[in-house]
JSON list of C-alpha atoms and ligand atoms in Angstrom, two decimals:
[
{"chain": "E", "resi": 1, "resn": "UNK", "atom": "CA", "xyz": [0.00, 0.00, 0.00]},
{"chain": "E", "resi": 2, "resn": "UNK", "atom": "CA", "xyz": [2.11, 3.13, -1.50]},
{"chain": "E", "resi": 3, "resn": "UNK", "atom": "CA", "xyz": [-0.08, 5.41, -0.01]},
{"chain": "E", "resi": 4, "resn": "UNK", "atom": "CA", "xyz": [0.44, 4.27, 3.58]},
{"chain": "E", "resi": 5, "resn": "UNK", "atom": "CA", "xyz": [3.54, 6.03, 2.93]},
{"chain": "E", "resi": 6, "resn": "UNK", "atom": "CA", "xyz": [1.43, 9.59, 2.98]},
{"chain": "E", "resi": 7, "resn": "UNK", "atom": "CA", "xyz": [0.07, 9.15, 6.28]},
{"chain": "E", "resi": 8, "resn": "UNK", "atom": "CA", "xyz": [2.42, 11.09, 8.39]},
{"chain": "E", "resi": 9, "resn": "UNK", "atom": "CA", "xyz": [4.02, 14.70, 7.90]},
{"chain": "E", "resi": 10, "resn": "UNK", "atom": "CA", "xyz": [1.66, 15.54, 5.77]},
{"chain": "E", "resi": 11, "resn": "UNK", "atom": "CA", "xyz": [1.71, 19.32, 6.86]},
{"chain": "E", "resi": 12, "resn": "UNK", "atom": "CA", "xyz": [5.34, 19.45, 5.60]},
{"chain": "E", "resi": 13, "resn": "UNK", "atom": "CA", "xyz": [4.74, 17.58, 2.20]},
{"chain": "E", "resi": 14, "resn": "UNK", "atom": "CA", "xyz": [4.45, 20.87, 0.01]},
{"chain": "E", "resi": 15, "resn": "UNK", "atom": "CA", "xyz": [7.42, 22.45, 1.64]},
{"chain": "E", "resi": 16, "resn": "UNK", "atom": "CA", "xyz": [9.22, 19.57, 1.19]},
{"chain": "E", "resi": 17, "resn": "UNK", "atom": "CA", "xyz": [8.00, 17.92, -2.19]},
{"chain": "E", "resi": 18, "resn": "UNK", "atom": "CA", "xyz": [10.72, 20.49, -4.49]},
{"chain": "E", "resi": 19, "resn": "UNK", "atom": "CA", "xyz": [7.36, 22.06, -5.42]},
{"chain": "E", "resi": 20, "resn": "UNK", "atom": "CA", "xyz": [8.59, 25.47, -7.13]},
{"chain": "E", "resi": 21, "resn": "UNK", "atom": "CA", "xyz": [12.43, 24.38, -7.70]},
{"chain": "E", "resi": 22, "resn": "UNK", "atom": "CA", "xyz": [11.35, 21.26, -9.81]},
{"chain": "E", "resi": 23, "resn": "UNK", "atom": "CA", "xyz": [7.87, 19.98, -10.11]},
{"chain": "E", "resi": 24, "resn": "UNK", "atom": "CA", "xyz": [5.36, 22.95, -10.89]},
{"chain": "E", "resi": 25, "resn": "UNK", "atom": "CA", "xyz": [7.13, 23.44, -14.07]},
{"chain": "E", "resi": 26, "resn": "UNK", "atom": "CA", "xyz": [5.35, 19.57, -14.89]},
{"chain": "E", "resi": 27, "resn": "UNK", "atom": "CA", "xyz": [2.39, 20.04, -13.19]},
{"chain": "E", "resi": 28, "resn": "UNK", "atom": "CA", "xyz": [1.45, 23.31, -15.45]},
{"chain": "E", "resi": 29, "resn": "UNK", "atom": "CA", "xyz": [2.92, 21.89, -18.71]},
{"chain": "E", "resi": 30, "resn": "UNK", "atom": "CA", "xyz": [0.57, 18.61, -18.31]},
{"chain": "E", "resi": 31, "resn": "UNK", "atom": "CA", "xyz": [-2.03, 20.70, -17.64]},
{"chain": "E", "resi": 32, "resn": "UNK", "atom": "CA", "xyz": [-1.79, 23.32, -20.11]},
{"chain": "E", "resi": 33, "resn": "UNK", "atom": "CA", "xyz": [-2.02, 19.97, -22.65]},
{"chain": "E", "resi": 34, "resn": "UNK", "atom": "CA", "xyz": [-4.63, 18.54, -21.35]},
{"chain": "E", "resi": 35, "resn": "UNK", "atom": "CA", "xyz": [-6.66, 21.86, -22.97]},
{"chain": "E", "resi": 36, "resn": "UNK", "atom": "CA", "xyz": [-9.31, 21.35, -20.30]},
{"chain": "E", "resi": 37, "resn": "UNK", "atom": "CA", "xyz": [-12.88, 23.90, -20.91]},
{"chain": "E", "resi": 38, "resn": "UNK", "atom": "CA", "xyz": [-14.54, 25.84, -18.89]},
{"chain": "E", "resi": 39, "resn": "UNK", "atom": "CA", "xyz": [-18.12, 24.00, -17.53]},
{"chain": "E", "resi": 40, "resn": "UNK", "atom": "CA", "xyz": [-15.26, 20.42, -17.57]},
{"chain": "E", "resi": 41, "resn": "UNK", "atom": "CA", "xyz": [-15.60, 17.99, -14.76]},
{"chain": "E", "resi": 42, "resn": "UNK", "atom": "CA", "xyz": [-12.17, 17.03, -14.21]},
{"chain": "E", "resi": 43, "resn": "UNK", "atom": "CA", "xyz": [-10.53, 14.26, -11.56]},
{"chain": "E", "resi": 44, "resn": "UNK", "atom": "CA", "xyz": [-7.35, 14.56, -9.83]},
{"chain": "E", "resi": 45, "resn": "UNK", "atom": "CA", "xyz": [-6.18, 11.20, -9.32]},
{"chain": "E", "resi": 46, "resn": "UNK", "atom": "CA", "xyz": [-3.80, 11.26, -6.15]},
{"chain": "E", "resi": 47, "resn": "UNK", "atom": "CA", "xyz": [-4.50, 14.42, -5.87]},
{"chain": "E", "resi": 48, "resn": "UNK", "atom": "CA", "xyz": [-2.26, 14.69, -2.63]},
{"chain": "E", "resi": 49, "resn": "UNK", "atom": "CA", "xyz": [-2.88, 17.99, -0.56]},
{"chain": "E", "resi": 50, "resn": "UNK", "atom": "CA", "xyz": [-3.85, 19.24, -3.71]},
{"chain": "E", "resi": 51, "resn": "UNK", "atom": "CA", "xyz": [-1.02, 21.07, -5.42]},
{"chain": "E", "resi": 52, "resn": "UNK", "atom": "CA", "xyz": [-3.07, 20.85, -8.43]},
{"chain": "E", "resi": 53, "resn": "UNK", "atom": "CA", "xyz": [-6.17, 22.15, -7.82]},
{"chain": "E", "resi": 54, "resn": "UNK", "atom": "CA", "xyz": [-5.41, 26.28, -8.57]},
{"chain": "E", "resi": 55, "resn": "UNK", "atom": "CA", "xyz": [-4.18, 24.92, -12.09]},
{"chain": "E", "resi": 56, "resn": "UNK", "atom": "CA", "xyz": [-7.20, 23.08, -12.42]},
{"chain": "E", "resi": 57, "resn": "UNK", "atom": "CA", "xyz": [-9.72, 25.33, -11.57]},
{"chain": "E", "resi": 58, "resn": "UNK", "atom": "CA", "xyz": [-8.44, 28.12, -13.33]},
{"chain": "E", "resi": 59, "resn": "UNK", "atom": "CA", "xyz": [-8.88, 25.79, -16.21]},
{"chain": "E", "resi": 60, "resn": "UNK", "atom": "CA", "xyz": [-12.51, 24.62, -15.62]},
{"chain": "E", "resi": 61, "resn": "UNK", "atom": "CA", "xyz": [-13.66, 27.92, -14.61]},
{"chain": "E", "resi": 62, "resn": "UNK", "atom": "CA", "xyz": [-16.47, 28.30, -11.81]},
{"chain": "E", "resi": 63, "resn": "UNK", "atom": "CA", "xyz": [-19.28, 26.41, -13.82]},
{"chain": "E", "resi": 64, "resn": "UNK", "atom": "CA", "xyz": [-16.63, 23.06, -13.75]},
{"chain": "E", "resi": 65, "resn": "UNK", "atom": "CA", "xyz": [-15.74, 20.72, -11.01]},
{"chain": "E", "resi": 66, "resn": "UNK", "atom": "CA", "xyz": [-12.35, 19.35, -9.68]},
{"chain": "E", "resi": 67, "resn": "UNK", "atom": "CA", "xyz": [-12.67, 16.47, -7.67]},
{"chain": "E", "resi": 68, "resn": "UNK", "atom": "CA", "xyz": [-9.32, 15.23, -6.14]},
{"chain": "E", "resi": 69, "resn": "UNK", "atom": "CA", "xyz": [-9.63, 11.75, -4.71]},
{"chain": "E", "resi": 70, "resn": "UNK", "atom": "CA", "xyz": [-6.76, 10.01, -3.03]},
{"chain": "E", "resi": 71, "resn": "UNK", "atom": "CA", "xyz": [-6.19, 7.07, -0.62]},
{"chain": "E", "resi": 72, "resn": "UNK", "atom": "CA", "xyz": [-4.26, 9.11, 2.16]},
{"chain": "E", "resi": 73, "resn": "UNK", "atom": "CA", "xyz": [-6.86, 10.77, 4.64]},
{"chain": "E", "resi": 74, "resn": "UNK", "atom": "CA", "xyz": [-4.38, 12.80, 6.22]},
{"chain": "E", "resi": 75, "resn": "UNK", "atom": "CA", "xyz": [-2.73, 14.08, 2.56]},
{"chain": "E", "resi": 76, "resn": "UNK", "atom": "CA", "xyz": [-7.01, 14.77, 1.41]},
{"chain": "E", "resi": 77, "resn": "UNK", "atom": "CA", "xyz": [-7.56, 16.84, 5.13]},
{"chain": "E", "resi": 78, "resn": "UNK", "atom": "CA", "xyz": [-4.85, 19.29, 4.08]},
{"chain": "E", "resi": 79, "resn": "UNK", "atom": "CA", "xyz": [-6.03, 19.29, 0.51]},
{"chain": "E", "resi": 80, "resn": "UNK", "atom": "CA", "xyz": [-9.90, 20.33, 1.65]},
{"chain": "E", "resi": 81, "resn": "UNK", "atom": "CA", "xyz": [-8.33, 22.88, 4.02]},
{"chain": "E", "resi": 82, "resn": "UNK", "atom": "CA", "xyz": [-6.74, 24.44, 1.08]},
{"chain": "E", "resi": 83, "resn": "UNK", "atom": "CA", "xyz": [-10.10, 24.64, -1.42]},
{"chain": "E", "resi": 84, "resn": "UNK", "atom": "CA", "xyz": [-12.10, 26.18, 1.38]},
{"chain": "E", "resi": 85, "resn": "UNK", "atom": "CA", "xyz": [-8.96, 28.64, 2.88]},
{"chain": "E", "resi": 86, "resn": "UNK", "atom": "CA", "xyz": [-8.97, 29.71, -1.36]},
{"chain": "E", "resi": 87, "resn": "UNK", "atom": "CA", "xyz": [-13.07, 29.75, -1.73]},
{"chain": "E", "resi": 88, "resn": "UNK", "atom": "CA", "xyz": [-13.06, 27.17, -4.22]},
{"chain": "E", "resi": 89, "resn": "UNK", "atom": "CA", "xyz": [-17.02, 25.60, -3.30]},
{"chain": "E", "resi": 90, "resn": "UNK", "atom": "CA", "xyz": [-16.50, 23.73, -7.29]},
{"chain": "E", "resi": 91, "resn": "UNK", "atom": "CA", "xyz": [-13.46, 21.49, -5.53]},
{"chain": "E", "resi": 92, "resn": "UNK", "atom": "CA", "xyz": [-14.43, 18.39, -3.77]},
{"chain": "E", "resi": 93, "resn": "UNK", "atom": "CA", "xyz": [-12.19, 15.29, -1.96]},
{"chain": "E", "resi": 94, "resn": "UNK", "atom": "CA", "xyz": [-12.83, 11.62, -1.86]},
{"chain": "E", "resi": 95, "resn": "UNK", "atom": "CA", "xyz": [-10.81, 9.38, -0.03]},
{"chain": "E", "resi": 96, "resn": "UNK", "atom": "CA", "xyz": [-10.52, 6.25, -2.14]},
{"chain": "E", "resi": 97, "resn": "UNK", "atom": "CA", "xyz": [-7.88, 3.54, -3.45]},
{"chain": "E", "resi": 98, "resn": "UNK", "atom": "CA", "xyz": [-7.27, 4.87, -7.08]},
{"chain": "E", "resi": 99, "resn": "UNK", "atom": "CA", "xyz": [-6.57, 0.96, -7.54]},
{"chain": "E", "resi": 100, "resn": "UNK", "atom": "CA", "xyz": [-10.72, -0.16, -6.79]},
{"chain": "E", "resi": 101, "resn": "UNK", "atom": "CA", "xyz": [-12.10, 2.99, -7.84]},
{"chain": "E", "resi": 102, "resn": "UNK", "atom": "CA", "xyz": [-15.20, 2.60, -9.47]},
{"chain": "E", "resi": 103, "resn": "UNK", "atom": "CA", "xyz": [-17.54, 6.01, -10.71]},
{"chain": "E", "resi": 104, "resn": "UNK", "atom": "CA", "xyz": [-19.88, 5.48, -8.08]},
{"chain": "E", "resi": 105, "resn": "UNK", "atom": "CA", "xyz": [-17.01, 6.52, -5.52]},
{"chain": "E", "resi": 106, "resn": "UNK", "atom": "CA", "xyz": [-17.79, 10.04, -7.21]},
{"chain": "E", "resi": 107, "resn": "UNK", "atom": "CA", "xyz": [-21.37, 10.48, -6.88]},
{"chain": "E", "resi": 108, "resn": "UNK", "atom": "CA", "xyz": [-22.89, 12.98, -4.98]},
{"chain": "E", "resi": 109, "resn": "UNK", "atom": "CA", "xyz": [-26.51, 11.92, -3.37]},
{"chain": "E", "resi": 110, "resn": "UNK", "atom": "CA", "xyz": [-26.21, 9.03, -5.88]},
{"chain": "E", "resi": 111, "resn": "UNK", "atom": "CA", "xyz": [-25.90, 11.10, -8.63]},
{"chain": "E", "resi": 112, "resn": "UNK", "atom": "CA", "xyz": [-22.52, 9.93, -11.10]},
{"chain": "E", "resi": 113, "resn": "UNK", "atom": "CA", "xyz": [-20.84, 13.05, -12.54]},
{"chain": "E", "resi": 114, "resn": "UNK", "atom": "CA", "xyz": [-19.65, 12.49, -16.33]},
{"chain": "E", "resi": 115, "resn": "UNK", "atom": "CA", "xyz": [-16.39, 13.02, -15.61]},
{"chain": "E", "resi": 116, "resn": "UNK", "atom": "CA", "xyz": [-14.62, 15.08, -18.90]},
{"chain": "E", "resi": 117, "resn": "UNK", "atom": "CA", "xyz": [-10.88, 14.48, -18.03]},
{"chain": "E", "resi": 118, "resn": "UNK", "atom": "CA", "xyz": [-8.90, 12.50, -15.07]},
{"chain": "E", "resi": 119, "resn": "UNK", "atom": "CA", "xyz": [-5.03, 14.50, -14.52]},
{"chain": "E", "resi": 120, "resn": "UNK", "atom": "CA", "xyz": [-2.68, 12.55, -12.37]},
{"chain": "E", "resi": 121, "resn": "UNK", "atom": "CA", "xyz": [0.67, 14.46, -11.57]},
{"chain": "E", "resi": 122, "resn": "UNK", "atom": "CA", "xyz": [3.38, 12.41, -9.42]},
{"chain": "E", "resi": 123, "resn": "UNK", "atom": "CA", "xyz": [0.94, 9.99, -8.42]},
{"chain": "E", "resi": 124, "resn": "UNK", "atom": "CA", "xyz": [0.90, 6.79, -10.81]},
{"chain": "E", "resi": 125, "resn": "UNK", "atom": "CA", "xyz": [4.78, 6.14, -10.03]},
{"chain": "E", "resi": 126, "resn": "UNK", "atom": "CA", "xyz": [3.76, 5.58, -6.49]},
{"chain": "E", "resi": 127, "resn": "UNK", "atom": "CA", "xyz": [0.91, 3.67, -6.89]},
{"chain": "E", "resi": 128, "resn": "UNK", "atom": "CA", "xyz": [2.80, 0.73, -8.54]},
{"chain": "E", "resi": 129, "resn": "UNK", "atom": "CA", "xyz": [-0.27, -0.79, -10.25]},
{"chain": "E", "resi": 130, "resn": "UNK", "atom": "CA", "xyz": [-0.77, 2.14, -12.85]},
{"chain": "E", "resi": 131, "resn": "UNK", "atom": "CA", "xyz": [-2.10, -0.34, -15.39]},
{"chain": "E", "resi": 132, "resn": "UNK", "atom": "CA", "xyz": [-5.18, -1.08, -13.40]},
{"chain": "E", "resi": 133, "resn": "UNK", "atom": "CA", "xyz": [-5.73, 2.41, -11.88]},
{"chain": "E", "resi": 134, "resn": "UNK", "atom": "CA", "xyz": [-5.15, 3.85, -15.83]},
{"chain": "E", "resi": 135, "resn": "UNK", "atom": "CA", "xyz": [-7.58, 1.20, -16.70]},
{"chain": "E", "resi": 136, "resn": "UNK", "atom": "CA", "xyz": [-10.05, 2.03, -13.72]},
{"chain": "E", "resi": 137, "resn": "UNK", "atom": "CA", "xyz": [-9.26, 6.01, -14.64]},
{"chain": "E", "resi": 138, "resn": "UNK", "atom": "CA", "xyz": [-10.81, 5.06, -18.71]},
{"chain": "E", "resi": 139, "resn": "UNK", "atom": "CA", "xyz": [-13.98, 3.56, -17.38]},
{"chain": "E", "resi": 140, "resn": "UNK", "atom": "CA", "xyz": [-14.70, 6.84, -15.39]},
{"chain": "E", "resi": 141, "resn": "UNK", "atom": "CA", "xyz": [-14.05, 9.09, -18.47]},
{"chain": "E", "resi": 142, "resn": "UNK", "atom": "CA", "xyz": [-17.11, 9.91, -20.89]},
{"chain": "E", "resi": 143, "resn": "UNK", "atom": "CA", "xyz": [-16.31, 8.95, -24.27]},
{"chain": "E", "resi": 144, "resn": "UNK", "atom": "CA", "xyz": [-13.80, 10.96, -26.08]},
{"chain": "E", "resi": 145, "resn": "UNK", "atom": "CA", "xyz": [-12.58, 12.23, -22.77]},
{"chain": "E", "resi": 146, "resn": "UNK", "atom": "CA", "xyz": [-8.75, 13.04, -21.86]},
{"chain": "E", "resi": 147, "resn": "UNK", "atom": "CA", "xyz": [-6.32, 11.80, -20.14]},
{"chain": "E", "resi": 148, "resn": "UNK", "atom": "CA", "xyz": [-3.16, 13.42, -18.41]},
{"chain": "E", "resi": 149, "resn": "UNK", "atom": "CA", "xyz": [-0.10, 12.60, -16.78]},
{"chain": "E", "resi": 150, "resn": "UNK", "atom": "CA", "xyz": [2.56, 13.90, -15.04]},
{"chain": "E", "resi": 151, "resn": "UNK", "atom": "CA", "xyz": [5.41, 11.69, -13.82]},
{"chain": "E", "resi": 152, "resn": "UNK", "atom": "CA", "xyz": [9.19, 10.99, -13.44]},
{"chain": "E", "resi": 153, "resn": "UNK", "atom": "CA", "xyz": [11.85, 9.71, -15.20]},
{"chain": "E", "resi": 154, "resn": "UNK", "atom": "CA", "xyz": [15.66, 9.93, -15.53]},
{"chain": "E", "resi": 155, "resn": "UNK", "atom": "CA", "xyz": [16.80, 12.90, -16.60]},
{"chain": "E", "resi": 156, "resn": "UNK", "atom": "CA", "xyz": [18.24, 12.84, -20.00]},
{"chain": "E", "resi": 157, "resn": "UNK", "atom": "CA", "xyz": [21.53, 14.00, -22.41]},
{"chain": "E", "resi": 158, "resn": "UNK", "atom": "CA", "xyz": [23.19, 16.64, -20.10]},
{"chain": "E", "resi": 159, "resn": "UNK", "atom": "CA", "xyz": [21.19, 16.93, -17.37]},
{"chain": "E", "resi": 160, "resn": "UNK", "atom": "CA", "xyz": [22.34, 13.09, -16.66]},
{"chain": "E", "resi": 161, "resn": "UNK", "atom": "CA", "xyz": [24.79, 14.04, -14.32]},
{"chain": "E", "resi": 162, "resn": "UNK", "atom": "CA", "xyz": [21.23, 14.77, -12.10]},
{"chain": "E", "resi": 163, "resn": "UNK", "atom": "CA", "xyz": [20.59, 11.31, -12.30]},
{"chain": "E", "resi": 164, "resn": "UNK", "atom": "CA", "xyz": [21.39, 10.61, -8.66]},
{"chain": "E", "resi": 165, "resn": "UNK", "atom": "CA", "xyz": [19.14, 13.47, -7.30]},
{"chain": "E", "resi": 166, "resn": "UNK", "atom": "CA", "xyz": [16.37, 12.09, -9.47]},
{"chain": "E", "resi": 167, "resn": "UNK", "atom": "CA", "xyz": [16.17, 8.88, -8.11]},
{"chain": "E", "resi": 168, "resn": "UNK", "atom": "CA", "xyz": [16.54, 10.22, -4.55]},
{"chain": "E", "resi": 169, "resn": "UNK", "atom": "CA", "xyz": [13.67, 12.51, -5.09]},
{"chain": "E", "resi": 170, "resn": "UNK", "atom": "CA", "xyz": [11.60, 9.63, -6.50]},
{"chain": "E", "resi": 171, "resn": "UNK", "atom": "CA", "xyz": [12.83, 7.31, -3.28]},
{"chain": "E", "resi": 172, "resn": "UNK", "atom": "CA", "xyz": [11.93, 10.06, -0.58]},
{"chain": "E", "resi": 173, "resn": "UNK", "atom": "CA", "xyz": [8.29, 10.00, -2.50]},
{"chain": "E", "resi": 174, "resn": "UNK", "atom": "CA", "xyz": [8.27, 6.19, -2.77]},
{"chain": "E", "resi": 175, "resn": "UNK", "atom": "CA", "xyz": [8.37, 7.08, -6.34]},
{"chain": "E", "resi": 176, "resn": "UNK", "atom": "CA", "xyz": [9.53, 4.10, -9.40]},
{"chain": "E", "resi": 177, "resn": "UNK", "atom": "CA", "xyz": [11.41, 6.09, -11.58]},
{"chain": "E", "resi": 178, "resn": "UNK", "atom": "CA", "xyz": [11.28, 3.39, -13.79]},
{"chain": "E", "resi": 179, "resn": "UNK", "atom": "CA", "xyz": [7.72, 3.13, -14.01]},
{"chain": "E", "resi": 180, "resn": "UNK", "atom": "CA", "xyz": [6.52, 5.82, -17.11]},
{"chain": "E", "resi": 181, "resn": "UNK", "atom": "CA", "xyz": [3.04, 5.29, -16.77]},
{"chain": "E", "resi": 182, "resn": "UNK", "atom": "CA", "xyz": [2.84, 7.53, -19.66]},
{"chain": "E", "resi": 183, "resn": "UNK", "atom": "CA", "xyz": [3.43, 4.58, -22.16]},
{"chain": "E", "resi": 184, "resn": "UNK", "atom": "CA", "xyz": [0.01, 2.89, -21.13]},
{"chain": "E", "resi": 185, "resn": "UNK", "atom": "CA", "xyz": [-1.40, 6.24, -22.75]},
{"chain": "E", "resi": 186, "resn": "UNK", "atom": "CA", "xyz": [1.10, 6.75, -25.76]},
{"chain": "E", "resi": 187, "resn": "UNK", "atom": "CA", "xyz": [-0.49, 2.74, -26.87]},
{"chain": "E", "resi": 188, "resn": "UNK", "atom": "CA", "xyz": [-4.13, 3.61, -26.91]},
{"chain": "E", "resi": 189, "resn": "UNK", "atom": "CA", "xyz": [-4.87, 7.49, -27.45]},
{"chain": "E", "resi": 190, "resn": "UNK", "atom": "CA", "xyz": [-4.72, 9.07, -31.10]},
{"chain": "E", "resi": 191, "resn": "UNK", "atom": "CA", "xyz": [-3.64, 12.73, -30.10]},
{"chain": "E", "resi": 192, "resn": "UNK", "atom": "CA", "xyz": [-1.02, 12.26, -28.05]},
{"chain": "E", "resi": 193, "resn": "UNK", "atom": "CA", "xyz": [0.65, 15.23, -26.80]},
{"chain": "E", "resi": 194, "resn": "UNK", "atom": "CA", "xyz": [3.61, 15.47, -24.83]},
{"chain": "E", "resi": 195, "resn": "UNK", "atom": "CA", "xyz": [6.51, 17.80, -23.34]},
{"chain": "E", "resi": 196, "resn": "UNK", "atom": "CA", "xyz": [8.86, 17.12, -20.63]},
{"chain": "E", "resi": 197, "resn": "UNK", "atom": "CA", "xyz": [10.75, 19.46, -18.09]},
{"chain": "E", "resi": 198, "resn": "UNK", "atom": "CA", "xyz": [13.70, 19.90, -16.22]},
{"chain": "E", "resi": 199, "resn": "UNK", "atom": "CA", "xyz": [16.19, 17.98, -18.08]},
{"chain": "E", "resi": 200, "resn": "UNK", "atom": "CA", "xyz": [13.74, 15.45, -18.81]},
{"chain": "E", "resi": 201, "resn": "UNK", "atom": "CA", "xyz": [12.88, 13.92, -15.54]},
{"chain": "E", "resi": 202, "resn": "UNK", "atom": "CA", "xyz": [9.62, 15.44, -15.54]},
{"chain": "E", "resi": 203, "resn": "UNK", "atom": "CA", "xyz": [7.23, 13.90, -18.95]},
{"chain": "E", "resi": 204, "resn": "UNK", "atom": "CA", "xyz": [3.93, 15.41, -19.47]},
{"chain": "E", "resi": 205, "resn": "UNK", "atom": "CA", "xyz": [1.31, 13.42, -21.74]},
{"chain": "E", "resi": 206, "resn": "UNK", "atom": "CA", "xyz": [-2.19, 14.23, -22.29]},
{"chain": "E", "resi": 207, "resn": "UNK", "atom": "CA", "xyz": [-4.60, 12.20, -25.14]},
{"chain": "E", "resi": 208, "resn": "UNK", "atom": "CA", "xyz": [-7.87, 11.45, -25.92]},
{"chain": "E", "resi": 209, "resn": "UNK", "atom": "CA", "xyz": [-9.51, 8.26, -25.16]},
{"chain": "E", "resi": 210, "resn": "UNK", "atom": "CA", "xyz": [-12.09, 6.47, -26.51]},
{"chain": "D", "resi": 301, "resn": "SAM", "atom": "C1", "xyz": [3.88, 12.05, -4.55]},
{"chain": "D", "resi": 301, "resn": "SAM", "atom": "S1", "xyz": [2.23, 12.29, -4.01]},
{"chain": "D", "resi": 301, "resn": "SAM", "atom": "C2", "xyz": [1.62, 13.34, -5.32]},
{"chain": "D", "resi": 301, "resn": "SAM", "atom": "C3", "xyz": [0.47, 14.17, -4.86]},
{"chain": "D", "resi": 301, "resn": "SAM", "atom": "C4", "xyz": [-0.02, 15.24, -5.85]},
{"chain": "D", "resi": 301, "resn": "SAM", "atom": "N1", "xyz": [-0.60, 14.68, -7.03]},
{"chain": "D", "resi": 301, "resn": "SAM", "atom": "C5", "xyz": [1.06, 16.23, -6.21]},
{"chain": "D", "resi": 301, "resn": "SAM", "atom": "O1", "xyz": [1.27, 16.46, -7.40]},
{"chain": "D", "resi": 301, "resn": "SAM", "atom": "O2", "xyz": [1.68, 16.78, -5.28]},
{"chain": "D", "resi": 301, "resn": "SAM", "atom": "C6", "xyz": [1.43, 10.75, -4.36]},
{"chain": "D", "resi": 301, "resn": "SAM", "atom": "C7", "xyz": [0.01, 10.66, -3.83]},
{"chain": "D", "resi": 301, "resn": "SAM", "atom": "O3", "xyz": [-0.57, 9.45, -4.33]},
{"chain": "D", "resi": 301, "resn": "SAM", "atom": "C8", "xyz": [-1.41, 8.93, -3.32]},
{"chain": "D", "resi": 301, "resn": "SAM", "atom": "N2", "xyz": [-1.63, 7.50, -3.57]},
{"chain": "D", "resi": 301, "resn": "SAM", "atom": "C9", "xyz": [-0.71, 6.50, -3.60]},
{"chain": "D", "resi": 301, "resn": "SAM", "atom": "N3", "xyz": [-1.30, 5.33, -3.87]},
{"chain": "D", "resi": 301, "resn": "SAM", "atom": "C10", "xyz": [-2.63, 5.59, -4.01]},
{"chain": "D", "resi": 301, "resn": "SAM", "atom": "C11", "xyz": [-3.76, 4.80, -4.31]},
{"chain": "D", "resi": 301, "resn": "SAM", "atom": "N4", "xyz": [-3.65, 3.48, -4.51]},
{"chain": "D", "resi": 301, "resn": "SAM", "atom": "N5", "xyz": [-4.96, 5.39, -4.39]},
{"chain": "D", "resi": 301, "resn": "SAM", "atom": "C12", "xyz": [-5.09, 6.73, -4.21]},
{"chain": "D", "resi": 301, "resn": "SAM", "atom": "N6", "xyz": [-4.06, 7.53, -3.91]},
{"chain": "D", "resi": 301, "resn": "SAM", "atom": "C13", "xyz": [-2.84, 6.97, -3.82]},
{"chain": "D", "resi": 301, "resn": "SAM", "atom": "C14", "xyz": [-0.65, 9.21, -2.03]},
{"chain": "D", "resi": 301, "resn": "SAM", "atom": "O4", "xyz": [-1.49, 9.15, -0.89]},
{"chain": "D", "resi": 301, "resn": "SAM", "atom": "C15", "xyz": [-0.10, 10.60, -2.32]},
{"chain": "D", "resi": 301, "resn": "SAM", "atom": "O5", "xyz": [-0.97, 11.61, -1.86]}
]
């Protein structure tokens, strides 16, 4: 259970997570791709304390939704603080295992949003199973909705020589760096678009699924 590892300290996790020095960079790349609309229901899978959410509801505009649904009660308690200390009443947690989540995890008074786009940024590589969760995240999406990810890698050509501080940051998180959940995407979506930051280590990838 990855997220077990989230449980503790997680009042420190944005000071400590390399936030502005590394990651936002990815974070606003993948979701500049993802060309979410305003009125768009979109999921933040892992959402953490919810890094994401300003990004994303900039993008969806007040007439969208962001719901941000991770495992790790204590990571999701810092992430609601933060959507009603910034006003945002469109932003909503659920504490679920991305692994077993099913749309019905979503609903609100047992009504199932349709669900436009699902973002995940520095969350598959933890997870370990991002095959089933990617799988889980295509059932949830209306047709023709999009997918996009955020994740780690090795740094490539020069920035190389940051290979060890890659793979630390990745081990701190509980992080494979190996993983590149990205590729389950690059098999089955048409219009994939990518970029990737900081030397490489961060890829973004956003497509269409169907
Ligand atoms: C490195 S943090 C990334 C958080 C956030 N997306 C960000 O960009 O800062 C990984 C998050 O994935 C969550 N997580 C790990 N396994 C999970 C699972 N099976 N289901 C839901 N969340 C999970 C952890 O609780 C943690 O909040």
């Amino acid at each position: 259970m990855a997220w077990k590892k989230y449980r503790f300290g997680t009042q420190f996790y944005d000071a400590m997570s390399g936030e502005w020095a590394v990651y936002r960079s990815g974070r606003v790349a993948g979701i500049e791709l993802m060309g979410l609309r305003p009125g768009d229901t979109v999921v933040d899978l892992g959402c953490g304390t919810g890094l994401s959410f300003e990004l994303l509801v900039d993008a969806v505009g007040p007439t969208g939704q962001v719901i941000g649904v991770d495992a790790s009660a204590p990571m999701l308690q810092v992430a609601a603080k933060r959507a009603v200390r910034k006003g945002w009443s469109n932003v909503r947690v659920v504490q679920a295992d991305a692994t077993k989540l099913s749309a019905a995890d979503l609903a609100v008074d047992g009504v199932v949003p349709t669900v436009d786009a699902v973002f995940s940024a520095y969350a598959l590589s933890v997870m370990g199973s991002h095959p089933t969760v990617l799988a889980g995240a295509q059932k949830l999406l209306r047709s023709g909705g999009r997918l996009g990810i955020v994740d780690m890698q090795r740094p490539v050509g020069a920035a190389k020589i940051f290979t060890p501080l890659a793979r630390l940051a990745c081990r701190m998180g509980g992080a494979d760096i190996e993983a590149h959940p990205w590729e389950w995407l690059t098999q089955r979506a048409d219009d994939v678009r990518q970029t990737s930051r900081r030397g490489g280590h961060i890829r973004a990838v956003t497509g269409t699924l169907k």
